[in-house]
């Protein structure tokens, strides 16, 4: 995190040896000031610790030290190539050191000179192919050598020298930004020491301490910014309370065919309180597959209706929009609410009519895909926006709504249970509600991992289930590069299964069907006119057919854990015992591990933590749409404890009066001021 110290803000050109040209090159890799140099952390370290010769492993990069015993011999080959070899005595063992294309060293080498050599070790020939040579005994301060990312003609060696010079000349200018009390209670090194330790570590322990400090500092700043942003945004939207009676919402809940679970009730309370609050709601609702998020959304939209507002429910696919529209109409059957569906495939006169209903305010609830809050749609009084699958709806859309003059309460629903650590880091500016309980009477899904050779037995099992009145999904292999190949796979599997199942009806679903076709297939499946549905992953999110009790997933090891969990969540949604069969012959350890985990647990939160471990956060949401914050030092998987601590500390700082006045927080405050968050201009 940069401070605004004047001396540290000087251009790198003030250092000896950096002329205009080098200064430009450094600028190009983002290093303009002295402070930039300090913050250019090594991305790894070269271990230069000298080890006894007998401990050295063949092929490793090693450092040894010894005395020159022979005249160096040089052989030239080709036009510019040479090989210099010299005998070195290392702990009574004669070792050959080989230097390629550095014949000029010959003149510098004298018998009896002490050399410290780093390079690749050949255990059998007792030879080191030297990459780095220093005259003299090993320098104890160089045991861990930083390696930096560089560019142009700037080499690691030069950059290391400049950073060290900068630390020597300006290290004392570094000001502490963390309060003294924090440093001592967490045993973190002071900022100026930490810079020394990270660029010139005396040993691994020191390096670890420095890293701990910068990780904490980085995460704390991130959390402070997020939380300050949240506070600012909320203050700005003051006076946005929705007025309705909670008793009437409860009366609606009593009309439902089932009682809410304890978790659903708690979450409805949290949401309706937020809506009644003058501050704008910005809440993430997460719940495991099948935990009953839709009913919670229905309650929130009903509350908004009571307050005289309209609600928009945005979902990622048309199938889902249609399913939700049907489901909500049933839930609202006794209320007289007007539910309107708006998707890309509704055109012409129909669309004009629906747009008019939205504009005039007779549409109480509008359900659709993204297009809903964009394009030609204008609400009369938009009070609540709910989006399903929050990661597809970001800051941009929120801004878009604002620009249209709407300041609705916002609820994000996700069926992907996000590990708590990730939720608070990515969505740190939101409140989080979790439905952590499934409706009563659900039977745990039985999950089996089988090899492809078992296919026939599985199909026979499906046949038996269908004869008992149930239905099945067959999910086709995923070929990530190509949607078209996925479709082809589904078509092939469909043809094969049609032959196998003589008496059942086998349907086909994939992304290339038109929306009318998709709807027809889904309706036929929901009505049990299709017994076995062969599908690509388009059924992944949200599809709800409680009579389906079997899912067979081809090549299951190609899917991520969270995705498998989503898919599996399509079954076990009713009263019947359900079975998920993962067909896979994974070669790698990770694939096998995934299959085992899937068999062992049905807890979405646990699975997504595991997923994160196996894949890393970048992959978790898919790189492109992730919107994940990038950290210089911190790693969300390994540093999650620090993240939790930072979050708590940031929250208590922001709420305390002393944080905004006391000089010990001046450093942190000034960074917040610099970031522009305090005047609401940006969030970086
Ligand atoms: N409290 C409850 N008691 C019994 N059944 C319930 C309860 N709440 C919801 N259900 C039923 O459970 C099923 C799943 O609910 P819903 O579709 O809302 O889940 P979801 O959380 O959206 O799941 P997914 O993320 O997997 O789509 C539905 O058939 C719904 O009617």
XYZ file of C-alpha atoms and ligand atoms in Angstrom:
715
model
C 0.000 0.000 0.000
C 1.576 3.258 -1.013
C 1.894 6.265 1.214
C 2.480 9.812 0.080
C 5.925 10.401 1.493
C 7.665 13.031 -0.640
C 11.114 11.496 -0.554
C 9.792 8.085 -1.459
C 7.813 9.667 -4.264
C 11.016 10.782 -6.011
C 11.746 9.281 -9.420
C 14.008 6.226 -9.579
C 16.488 8.378 -11.529
C 17.792 9.846 -8.250
C 19.626 6.572 -7.658
C 23.203 6.375 -8.938
C 23.506 4.307 -12.093
C 19.981 4.928 -13.365
C 20.196 7.183 -16.392
C 17.360 8.481 -18.513
C 17.104 5.361 -20.609
C 16.986 2.942 -17.703
C 14.514 5.209 -15.962
C 12.179 4.892 -18.931
C 12.536 1.140 -19.006
C 11.774 0.913 -15.323
C 8.725 3.081 -15.842
C 7.529 0.670 -18.438
C 7.449 -2.124 -15.911
C 5.595 0.081 -13.474
C 8.571 1.244 -11.421
C 8.651 5.036 -11.463
C 9.410 6.018 -7.913
C 11.567 4.867 -5.035
C 8.443 3.652 -3.315
C 7.531 1.585 -6.364
C 10.857 -0.184 -6.007
C 10.107 -1.003 -2.376
C 6.779 -2.474 -3.379
C 8.170 -4.557 -6.184
C 8.274 -7.739 -4.153
C 10.331 -10.726 -5.290
C 8.143 -13.446 -6.753
C 10.476 -16.140 -5.479
C 13.843 -16.637 -3.830
C 16.868 -18.548 -4.914
C 18.214 -20.666 -2.137
C 21.956 -19.923 -1.971
C 22.644 -21.807 1.220
C 25.836 -23.861 0.978
C 25.301 -27.553 1.668
C 27.783 -30.414 2.162
C 28.646 -32.101 -1.148
C 27.325 -35.512 -0.109
C 23.868 -34.002 0.526
C 23.541 -32.509 -2.951
C 20.938 -34.078 -5.205
C 21.582 -34.845 -8.818
C 20.102 -32.230 -11.140
C 19.352 -29.671 -8.402
C 20.414 -26.077 -8.455
C 22.946 -25.828 -5.637
C 25.527 -23.520 -4.123
C 28.997 -24.773 -3.171
C 32.196 -23.041 -2.107
C 35.801 -24.146 -2.648
C 39.334 -23.278 -3.696
C 40.742 -23.267 -7.234
C 43.147 -26.187 -7.675
C 44.067 -26.140 -11.364
C 44.683 -23.892 -14.323
C 41.367 -23.186 -16.012
C 41.081 -24.872 -19.415
C 39.092 -23.287 -22.237
C 37.793 -25.011 -25.337
C 36.220 -23.085 -28.166
C 33.677 -24.518 -30.499
C 31.525 -22.845 -33.093
C 32.070 -19.151 -33.645
C 31.111 -17.719 -30.318
C 30.882 -20.701 -28.055
C 33.277 -21.724 -25.351
C 33.536 -24.028 -22.373
C 35.756 -23.209 -19.429
C 36.475 -25.847 -16.837
C 38.412 -25.608 -13.623
C 39.047 -27.922 -10.673
C 37.825 -26.789 -7.287
C 38.497 -28.393 -3.940
C 35.318 -28.509 -1.878
C 35.674 -30.137 1.551
C 38.461 -32.460 0.324
C 36.494 -33.461 -2.730
C 37.665 -32.408 -6.174
C 34.834 -30.960 -8.163
C 34.802 -29.718 -11.739
C 33.224 -26.332 -12.360
C 32.075 -25.683 -15.925
C 31.313 -22.247 -17.352
C 29.762 -21.863 -20.778
C 30.595 -18.859 -22.957
C 32.453 -17.049 -20.219
C 36.044 -17.638 -21.352
C 36.953 -14.147 -20.113
C 36.847 -15.483 -16.552
C 40.024 -17.440 -17.230
C 42.224 -14.372 -16.758
C 40.631 -13.648 -13.372
C 41.131 -17.103 -11.916
C 44.200 -17.823 -9.836
C 45.094 -20.995 -8.092
C 44.105 -20.749 -4.430
C 41.202 -18.302 -5.035
C 38.093 -19.000 -3.020
C 34.914 -19.206 -5.155
C 31.234 -19.476 -4.279
C 29.433 -21.155 -7.155
C 25.754 -21.620 -7.889
C 24.560 -23.917 -10.636
C 23.289 -27.293 -11.691
C 24.803 -30.285 -9.927
C 25.832 -33.539 -11.610
C 26.281 -36.055 -8.840
C 27.886 -38.714 -11.034
C 30.490 -36.563 -12.699
C 30.971 -34.381 -9.605
C 30.486 -31.392 -11.841
C 28.694 -28.093 -11.379
C 27.497 -26.165 -14.422
C 27.879 -22.660 -13.067
C 25.239 -19.961 -13.438
C 26.489 -17.552 -10.791
C 29.998 -17.069 -9.420
C 31.242 -14.892 -6.565
C 34.837 -14.560 -5.465
C 35.330 -15.259 -1.793
C 33.502 -17.246 0.877
C 29.723 -17.419 0.841
C 28.131 -14.206 2.035
C 25.818 -15.119 4.926
C 23.416 -12.317 3.973
C 22.929 -13.805 0.511
C 21.481 -17.148 1.486
C 18.140 -16.289 -0.032
C 18.414 -14.299 -3.190
C 15.348 -12.476 -4.430
C 14.160 -13.047 -7.959
C 12.122 -10.193 -9.455
C 10.003 -9.932 -12.525
C 11.854 -7.687 -14.952
C 11.587 -6.434 -18.502
C 13.607 -4.874 -21.319
C 17.309 -4.683 -20.596
C 16.692 -4.486 -16.856
C 18.127 -7.682 -15.400
C 17.363 -9.250 -12.052
C 20.892 -8.510 -10.965
C 20.646 -4.798 -11.743
C 17.209 -4.469 -10.250
C 18.355 -6.210 -7.078
C 21.198 -3.732 -6.790
C 18.945 -0.701 -7.290
C 16.376 -1.898 -4.830
C 19.106 -2.441 -2.263
C 20.538 1.002 -2.920
C 17.084 2.490 -2.561
C 16.633 0.713 0.744
C 19.982 1.972 1.985
C 19.393 5.581 1.010
C 15.683 5.894 1.686
C 14.751 2.996 3.974
C 14.579 5.320 6.941
C 11.950 7.432 5.247
C 9.433 4.601 5.334
C 6.644 5.520 7.723
C 4.607 3.075 9.714
C 0.941 2.880 8.773
C -0.278 0.318 11.279
C -0.934 1.355 14.876
C 1.782 0.392 17.336
C -0.609 -1.699 19.437
C -1.497 -3.886 16.463
C 2.123 -4.488 15.582
C 2.942 -5.687 19.027
C -0.135 -7.808 19.557
C 0.289 -9.594 16.212
C 4.099 -9.541 16.505
C 4.539 -7.957 13.122
C 7.789 -6.274 12.108
C 7.781 -2.518 11.538
C 7.220 -1.430 7.968
C 10.764 -0.245 7.244
C 12.238 -3.434 8.684
C 9.791 -5.523 6.738
C 10.925 -3.970 3.453
C 14.512 -4.850 4.317
C 13.480 -8.350 5.258
C 11.507 -9.000 2.132
C 14.192 -7.744 -0.269
C 17.243 -8.916 1.665
C 16.088 -11.725 3.923
C 18.652 -12.923 6.442
C 16.874 -16.268 6.650
C 13.564 -17.961 6.003
C 12.160 -17.015 9.363
C 12.675 -13.312 8.722
C 11.161 -13.683 5.317
C 8.106 -15.288 6.821
C 7.678 -12.464 9.294
C 7.936 -9.831 6.592
C 5.446 -11.688 4.454
C 2.997 -11.957 7.340
C 3.171 -8.242 7.809
C 2.547 -7.307 4.200
C -0.237 -9.856 3.864
C -1.995 -8.416 6.861
C -1.423 -4.835 5.753
C -2.765 -5.588 2.301
C -5.836 -7.422 3.517
C -6.576 -4.823 6.153
C -6.444 -2.037 3.566
C -8.662 -4.046 1.257
C -11.200 -4.599 3.982
C -11.047 -0.982 5.136
C -11.745 0.190 1.609
C -14.573 -2.275 1.074
C -16.218 -1.526 4.339
C -15.810 2.222 4.068
C -17.312 2.021 0.605
C -20.253 0.108 1.963
C -20.752 2.668 4.692
C -20.576 5.569 2.247
C -22.976 3.941 -0.166
C -25.443 3.255 2.549
C -25.294 6.766 3.932
C -25.801 8.176 0.462
C -28.994 6.222 -0.034
C -30.535 7.378 3.195
C -34.310 7.614 3.280
C -35.071 4.616 1.129
C -37.220 2.696 3.564
C -39.995 0.426 2.308
C -43.121 0.491 4.387
C -45.092 -2.692 4.913
C -46.354 -4.751 7.783
C -44.310 -7.789 8.676
C -47.532 -9.446 9.891
C -48.902 -9.337 6.353
C -45.750 -10.967 5.026
C -46.175 -13.694 7.630
C -49.804 -14.119 6.610
C -48.608 -14.750 3.056
C -46.073 -17.302 4.287
C -48.927 -19.165 5.984
C -50.635 -19.671 2.649
C -47.707 -21.789 1.399
C -48.102 -25.569 1.199
C -45.237 -26.133 3.670
C -43.885 -24.393 6.770
C -40.586 -22.539 6.277
C -37.474 -24.032 7.777
C -35.892 -22.184 10.694
C -33.135 -20.927 8.409
C -35.618 -19.651 5.836
C -37.528 -17.770 8.517
C -34.376 -16.188 9.898
C -33.271 -15.103 6.464
C -36.702 -13.654 5.585
C -36.443 -11.636 8.795
C -32.993 -10.344 7.918
C -34.104 -9.316 4.467
C -37.380 -7.662 5.416
C -35.624 -5.744 8.197
C -33.106 -4.486 5.651
C -35.897 -3.379 3.369
C -37.664 -1.491 6.146
C -34.408 0.119 7.137
C -33.814 3.559 5.624
C -30.432 2.366 4.365
C -30.343 0.598 1.052
C -30.177 -3.176 1.143
C -27.146 -4.816 -0.425
C -27.320 -8.418 0.615
C -26.039 -11.759 -0.571
C -28.294 -14.736 0.048
C -26.495 -18.014 -0.190
C -27.982 -21.406 0.322
C -27.081 -24.888 -0.666
C -28.804 -26.523 -3.614
C -32.455 -27.202 -2.909
C -32.412 -25.252 0.347
C -35.409 -23.195 -0.744
C -34.135 -19.804 -1.794
C -37.030 -19.177 -4.162
C -39.558 -18.968 -1.348
C -37.380 -16.459 0.444
C -37.218 -14.371 -2.717
C -40.987 -14.666 -3.027
C -41.437 -13.312 0.505
C -39.135 -10.365 -0.162
C -40.945 -9.510 -3.398
C -44.260 -9.779 -1.642
C -43.053 -7.323 0.983
C -42.000 -4.934 -1.758
C -45.451 -5.265 -3.333
C -47.061 -4.437 0.002
C -44.911 -1.303 0.122
C -46.230 -0.335 -3.291
C -43.128 -1.172 -5.292
C -42.271 -3.452 -8.193
C -39.683 -6.216 -8.055
C -37.413 -7.597 -10.719
C -36.030 -11.113 -10.529
C -33.112 -11.736 -12.861
C -31.924 -15.217 -13.651
C -29.161 -16.518 -15.923
C -31.175 -18.611 -18.386
C -34.540 -18.543 -20.091
C -35.395 -22.025 -18.814
C -34.971 -20.785 -15.318
C -36.966 -17.616 -15.948
C -39.878 -19.685 -17.177
C -39.639 -22.125 -14.323
C -39.552 -19.319 -11.759
C -42.478 -17.539 -13.390
C -44.565 -20.714 -13.176
C -43.449 -21.495 -9.639
C -44.073 -17.984 -8.358
C -47.511 -17.790 -9.936
C -48.395 -20.875 -7.918
C -46.937 -19.438 -4.723
C -48.833 -16.192 -5.245
C -52.036 -17.965 -6.297
C -54.024 -16.556 -3.393
C -52.665 -13.019 -3.491
C -53.659 -11.496 -6.811
C -50.096 -10.407 -7.607
C -49.351 -9.927 -11.283
C -46.243 -11.888 -12.327
C -44.840 -10.986 -15.752
C -42.234 -12.931 -17.687
C -39.884 -11.016 -19.953
C -37.208 -12.802 -21.950
C -35.366 -12.212 -25.196
C -37.667 -14.539 -27.100
C -40.809 -12.598 -26.207
C -41.211 -10.176 -29.074
C -43.641 -8.000 -31.001
C -47.067 -7.218 -29.632
C -46.617 -9.440 -26.564
C -43.472 -7.640 -25.602
C -45.014 -4.223 -26.071
C -47.887 -5.197 -23.816
C -45.593 -6.466 -21.120
C -43.343 -3.408 -21.329
C -46.423 -1.254 -20.944
C -47.504 -3.195 -17.853
C -44.064 -2.655 -16.354
C -44.079 1.025 -17.233
C -47.580 1.589 -15.884
C -46.887 -0.376 -12.733
C -49.527 -3.093 -13.194
C -46.749 -5.680 -13.374
C -45.880 -6.297 -9.728
C -43.142 -8.797 -10.326
C -41.080 -9.068 -13.472
C -38.985 -12.135 -14.133
C -36.424 -12.441 -16.864
C -32.855 -12.599 -17.983
C -30.379 -9.725 -17.971
C -32.264 -7.805 -20.616
C -34.761 -7.051 -17.903
C -33.093 -4.023 -16.425
C -31.506 -2.838 -19.626
C -32.714 -1.922 -23.079
C -36.258 -0.720 -23.460
C -37.600 -1.636 -20.031
C -38.791 1.139 -17.733
C -40.284 0.541 -14.347
C -42.781 2.753 -12.666
C -41.448 2.145 -9.207
C -38.670 -0.415 -8.948
C -38.180 -1.173 -5.259
C -36.299 -4.459 -5.251
C -33.931 -6.223 -7.600
C -33.124 -9.858 -6.975
C -30.525 -11.619 -9.042
C -29.878 -15.299 -9.132
C -26.235 -16.342 -9.461
C -24.728 -13.144 -8.160
C -21.423 -13.384 -9.942
C -23.040 -12.618 -13.234
C -24.323 -9.315 -11.953
C -21.758 -6.811 -10.919
C -20.991 -3.265 -10.112
C -21.699 -2.293 -13.731
C -25.338 -3.291 -13.530
C -25.771 -1.538 -10.233
C -24.465 1.599 -11.844
C -26.774 1.092 -14.793
C -29.783 0.972 -12.503
C -28.638 4.093 -10.734
C -28.261 5.884 -14.031
C -31.852 5.042 -14.866
C -32.860 6.758 -11.668
C -33.576 3.631 -9.653
C -32.209 3.112 -6.166
C -33.706 -0.276 -5.364
C -32.878 -2.616 -2.559
C -30.650 -5.316 -3.965
C -30.547 -9.001 -3.097
C -28.098 -11.385 -4.722
C -28.908 -15.059 -4.563
C -26.371 -17.724 -5.177
C -26.785 -21.442 -5.490
C -23.017 -21.825 -5.507
C -22.133 -21.910 -1.868
C -19.192 -19.606 -1.655
C -16.656 -20.411 1.000
C -17.017 -17.845 3.682
C -13.503 -16.561 3.196
C -14.120 -15.928 -0.435
C -17.518 -14.400 0.163
C -16.169 -11.797 2.506
C -13.240 -10.983 0.352
C -15.054 -10.722 -2.932
C -18.323 -9.436 -1.586
C -16.965 -7.676 1.444
C -19.203 -4.727 0.686
C -22.322 -6.840 1.190
C -24.164 -8.353 4.070
C -24.474 -12.095 3.871
C -27.437 -14.313 4.759
C -27.086 -18.063 4.622
C -29.720 -20.772 4.484
C -27.853 -23.518 6.245
C -30.634 -26.042 6.648
C -32.539 -28.200 4.179
C -36.322 -28.645 4.296
C -37.382 -31.491 6.536
C -37.885 -34.945 5.091
C -35.161 -34.794 2.464
C -33.285 -38.054 2.133
C -29.523 -37.802 1.622
C -28.554 -38.536 -1.976
C -26.571 -41.731 -2.432
C -23.541 -41.031 -4.593
C -21.531 -43.724 -6.349
C -18.356 -43.483 -8.379
C -18.125 -46.154 -11.065
C -15.935 -46.895 -14.073
C -17.285 -46.528 -17.615
C -17.425 -50.311 -17.917
C -20.437 -50.284 -15.596
C -22.639 -48.329 -17.984
C -25.039 -51.139 -18.776
C -25.714 -51.968 -15.182
C -26.414 -48.320 -14.437
C -28.814 -48.053 -17.352
C -30.643 -51.124 -16.128
C -30.940 -49.484 -12.739
C -32.354 -46.323 -14.332
C -34.839 -48.435 -16.225
C -36.015 -49.950 -12.967
C -36.429 -46.532 -11.327
C -38.449 -45.285 -14.270
C -40.709 -48.303 -14.022
C -41.313 -47.298 -10.405
C -42.481 -43.912 -11.644
C -39.321 -41.859 -11.184
C -37.277 -39.881 -13.724
C -33.580 -39.532 -14.522
C -31.047 -37.038 -15.824
C -28.113 -38.178 -17.915
C -25.445 -35.471 -18.068
C -23.102 -35.677 -21.016
C -19.345 -35.269 -21.053
C -18.028 -31.804 -20.930
C -15.612 -30.742 -23.617
C -14.520 -27.382 -22.436
C -13.207 -25.916 -25.634
C -16.298 -26.344 -27.636
C -19.964 -25.935 -27.014
C -20.597 -27.568 -30.392
C -18.770 -30.753 -29.349
C -20.748 -30.852 -26.119
C -23.907 -30.724 -28.170
C -22.683 -33.474 -30.488
C -21.941 -35.639 -27.477
C -25.405 -35.132 -26.123
C -26.925 -36.048 -29.485
C -24.865 -39.258 -29.612
C -25.696 -40.293 -26.068
C -29.357 -39.556 -26.735
C -29.377 -41.822 -29.785
C -27.634 -44.582 -27.851
C -30.032 -44.410 -24.916
C -33.097 -44.331 -27.127
C -32.016 -47.729 -28.363
C -31.360 -49.038 -24.902
C -34.586 -47.898 -23.287
C -37.316 -49.390 -25.353
C -40.208 -48.530 -23.143
C -39.223 -45.119 -21.772
C -39.240 -41.768 -23.433
C -35.813 -40.209 -23.730
C -35.578 -36.434 -24.193
C -32.700 -34.237 -25.274
C -31.663 -30.846 -23.969
C -28.742 -28.657 -24.968
C -27.740 -25.067 -25.473
C -28.282 -24.997 -29.219
C -32.016 -25.642 -29.026
C -34.240 -22.623 -29.551
C -35.887 -21.282 -26.433
C -39.262 -22.642 -27.551
C -37.759 -26.084 -27.967
C -36.060 -25.882 -24.602
C -39.252 -24.846 -22.928
C -41.177 -27.686 -24.573
C -38.602 -30.238 -23.415
C -38.540 -28.879 -19.873
C -42.304 -28.849 -19.639
C -42.530 -32.399 -20.919
C -39.936 -33.463 -18.343
C -41.715 -31.617 -15.532
C -44.974 -33.335 -16.554
C -43.254 -36.750 -16.567
C -43.894 -37.186 -20.271
C -40.144 -37.519 -20.733
C -38.640 -40.101 -18.399
C -34.946 -39.814 -19.083
C -33.492 -36.437 -19.964
C -30.146 -36.448 -21.742
C -28.601 -33.044 -21.278
C -25.495 -30.905 -21.348
C -24.820 -28.776 -18.300
C -27.649 -26.392 -19.200
C -29.700 -28.001 -16.439
C -27.001 -27.090 -13.973
C -28.640 -24.117 -12.327
C -31.952 -24.071 -10.616
C -33.975 -26.656 -12.520
C -36.542 -28.114 -10.149
C -38.255 -31.412 -10.953
C -38.748 -33.143 -7.589
C -39.813 -36.452 -9.174
C -36.357 -36.977 -10.707
C -34.406 -39.404 -8.547
C -31.387 -40.520 -10.585
C -28.573 -38.622 -12.191
C -25.867 -40.224 -14.256
C -22.883 -38.005 -15.060
C -20.520 -39.108 -17.829
C -16.820 -38.295 -17.420
C -17.549 -36.790 -14.044
C -13.876 -36.086 -13.357
C -13.912 -33.329 -15.951
C -16.231 -31.219 -13.846
C -15.237 -29.085 -10.887
C -16.597 -30.042 -7.494
C -18.937 -27.095 -7.243
C -20.346 -27.837 -10.652
C -20.896 -31.507 -9.812
C -22.622 -30.417 -6.669
C -24.905 -28.081 -8.617
C -25.751 -30.837 -11.032
C -26.373 -33.359 -8.303
C -28.610 -30.800 -6.625
C -31.177 -31.366 -9.391
C -32.119 -34.628 -7.689
C -33.028 -35.287 -4.080
C -35.490 -32.400 -4.231
C -38.528 -34.393 -3.245
C -39.499 -37.226 -0.975
C -37.832 -40.052 -2.962
C -34.502 -41.689 -2.299
C -32.161 -40.309 -4.960
C -29.016 -41.676 -6.562
C -26.159 -39.895 -8.265
C -23.780 -41.975 -10.356
C -20.445 -40.457 -11.288
C -18.959 -42.331 -14.192
C -15.242 -41.646 -14.497
C -11.871 -43.260 -15.023
C -9.719 -40.406 -13.753
C -6.039 -40.685 -14.442
C -4.727 -37.915 -12.242
C -4.717 -37.761 -8.481
C -6.905 -34.633 -8.412
C -9.637 -36.287 -10.448
C -9.689 -39.298 -8.140
C -9.690 -37.048 -5.118
C -12.694 -35.184 -6.486
C -14.649 -38.387 -7.020
C -13.897 -39.524 -3.482
C -14.941 -36.207 -1.971
C -18.189 -36.250 -3.917
C -19.001 -39.676 -2.538
C -18.235 -38.592 0.988
C -20.023 -35.297 1.343
C -23.170 -33.574 0.291
C -22.402 -30.347 2.071
C -22.019 -27.644 -0.550
C -19.954 -25.375 1.655
C -17.446 -28.079 2.421
C -17.281 -28.991 -1.236
C -16.629 -25.474 -2.339
C -13.849 -25.084 0.231
C -12.309 -28.230 -1.226
C -12.833 -26.975 -4.733
C -11.002 -23.839 -3.840
C -8.124 -25.877 -2.456
C -7.899 -28.096 -5.494
C -8.291 -25.386 -8.064
C -7.328 -22.079 -6.496
C -9.493 -18.979 -6.329
C -8.830 -17.776 -9.870
C -10.542 -20.838 -11.243
C -13.376 -20.837 -8.829
C -15.698 -18.598 -10.770
C -13.998 -18.982 -14.086
C -11.317 -16.433 -14.702
C -13.042 -14.018 -16.984
C -16.138 -13.276 -15.030
C -14.568 -13.583 -11.659
C -14.050 -9.968 -10.706
C -11.758 -11.307 -8.026
C -9.569 -8.727 -6.379
C -5.913 -9.206 -7.087
C -3.454 -9.166 -4.271
C 0.267 -8.560 -4.423
C 1.195 -10.602 -1.444
C -1.871 -12.275 -0.011
C -3.245 -15.551 -1.238
C -6.909 -16.089 -0.499
C -6.583 -19.806 0.025
C -3.602 -19.839 2.324
C -4.122 -16.548 4.061
C -7.762 -16.942 4.939
C -7.102 -16.607 8.652
C -5.392 -13.294 8.100
C -8.348 -12.275 5.955
C -10.783 -13.033 8.775
C -8.656 -11.075 11.235
C -8.347 -8.167 8.846
C -12.078 -8.125 8.275
C -12.825 -8.009 11.987
C -10.222 -5.349 12.634
C -11.447 -3.200 9.760
C -15.025 -3.440 11.000
C -14.124 -2.393 14.515
C -11.879 0.438 13.293
C -14.524 1.917 11.089
C -17.113 1.830 13.807
C -14.871 3.407 16.417
C -14.662 7.132 16.760
C -10.940 7.070 17.512
C -10.171 5.610 14.104
C -11.400 8.793 12.465
C -9.538 11.135 14.883
C -6.645 9.498 16.673
C -3.129 10.186 15.287
C -2.147 6.503 15.563
C -4.532 5.772 12.704
C -3.356 8.683 10.581
C -1.412 6.385 8.250
C -4.393 4.191 7.481
C -6.700 7.189 7.158
C -4.450 8.915 4.683
C -4.362 5.825 2.480
C -8.159 5.738 2.530
C -8.249 9.416 1.623
C -5.873 8.888 -1.245
C -8.019 6.080 -2.611
C -10.919 8.464 -3.174
C -13.331 6.228 -1.328
C -14.145 8.753 1.332
C -15.718 11.057 -1.211
C -17.419 8.149 -2.895
C -15.615 8.425 -6.195
C -14.142 5.006 -6.625
C -13.415 1.573 -5.309
C -10.196 -0.023 -6.388
N -39.609 -25.188 3.871
C -39.808 -26.065 2.891
N -40.377 -27.269 3.138
C -40.560 -28.166 2.156
N -40.216 -27.948 0.874
C -39.646 -26.784 0.557
C -39.397 -25.779 1.543
N -38.830 -24.736 0.945
C -38.704 -25.048 -0.364
N -39.203 -26.273 -0.609
C -39.221 -26.992 -1.875
O -37.890 -27.420 -2.128
C -37.586 -27.369 -3.516
C -36.353 -26.541 -3.739
O -36.605 -25.180 -3.480
P -35.979 -24.051 -4.372
O -36.197 -24.337 -5.791
O -36.374 -22.743 -3.829
O -34.483 -24.304 -4.019
P -33.225 -23.416 -4.338
O -32.619 -23.019 -3.060
O -33.578 -22.371 -5.321
O -32.315 -24.524 -4.964
P -31.349 -24.495 -6.237
O -30.306 -23.532 -5.903
O -30.874 -25.899 -6.249
O -32.185 -24.155 -7.385
C -38.818 -26.809 -4.186
O -39.551 -27.877 -4.721
C -39.563 -26.128 -3.066
O -40.949 -26.102 -3.289
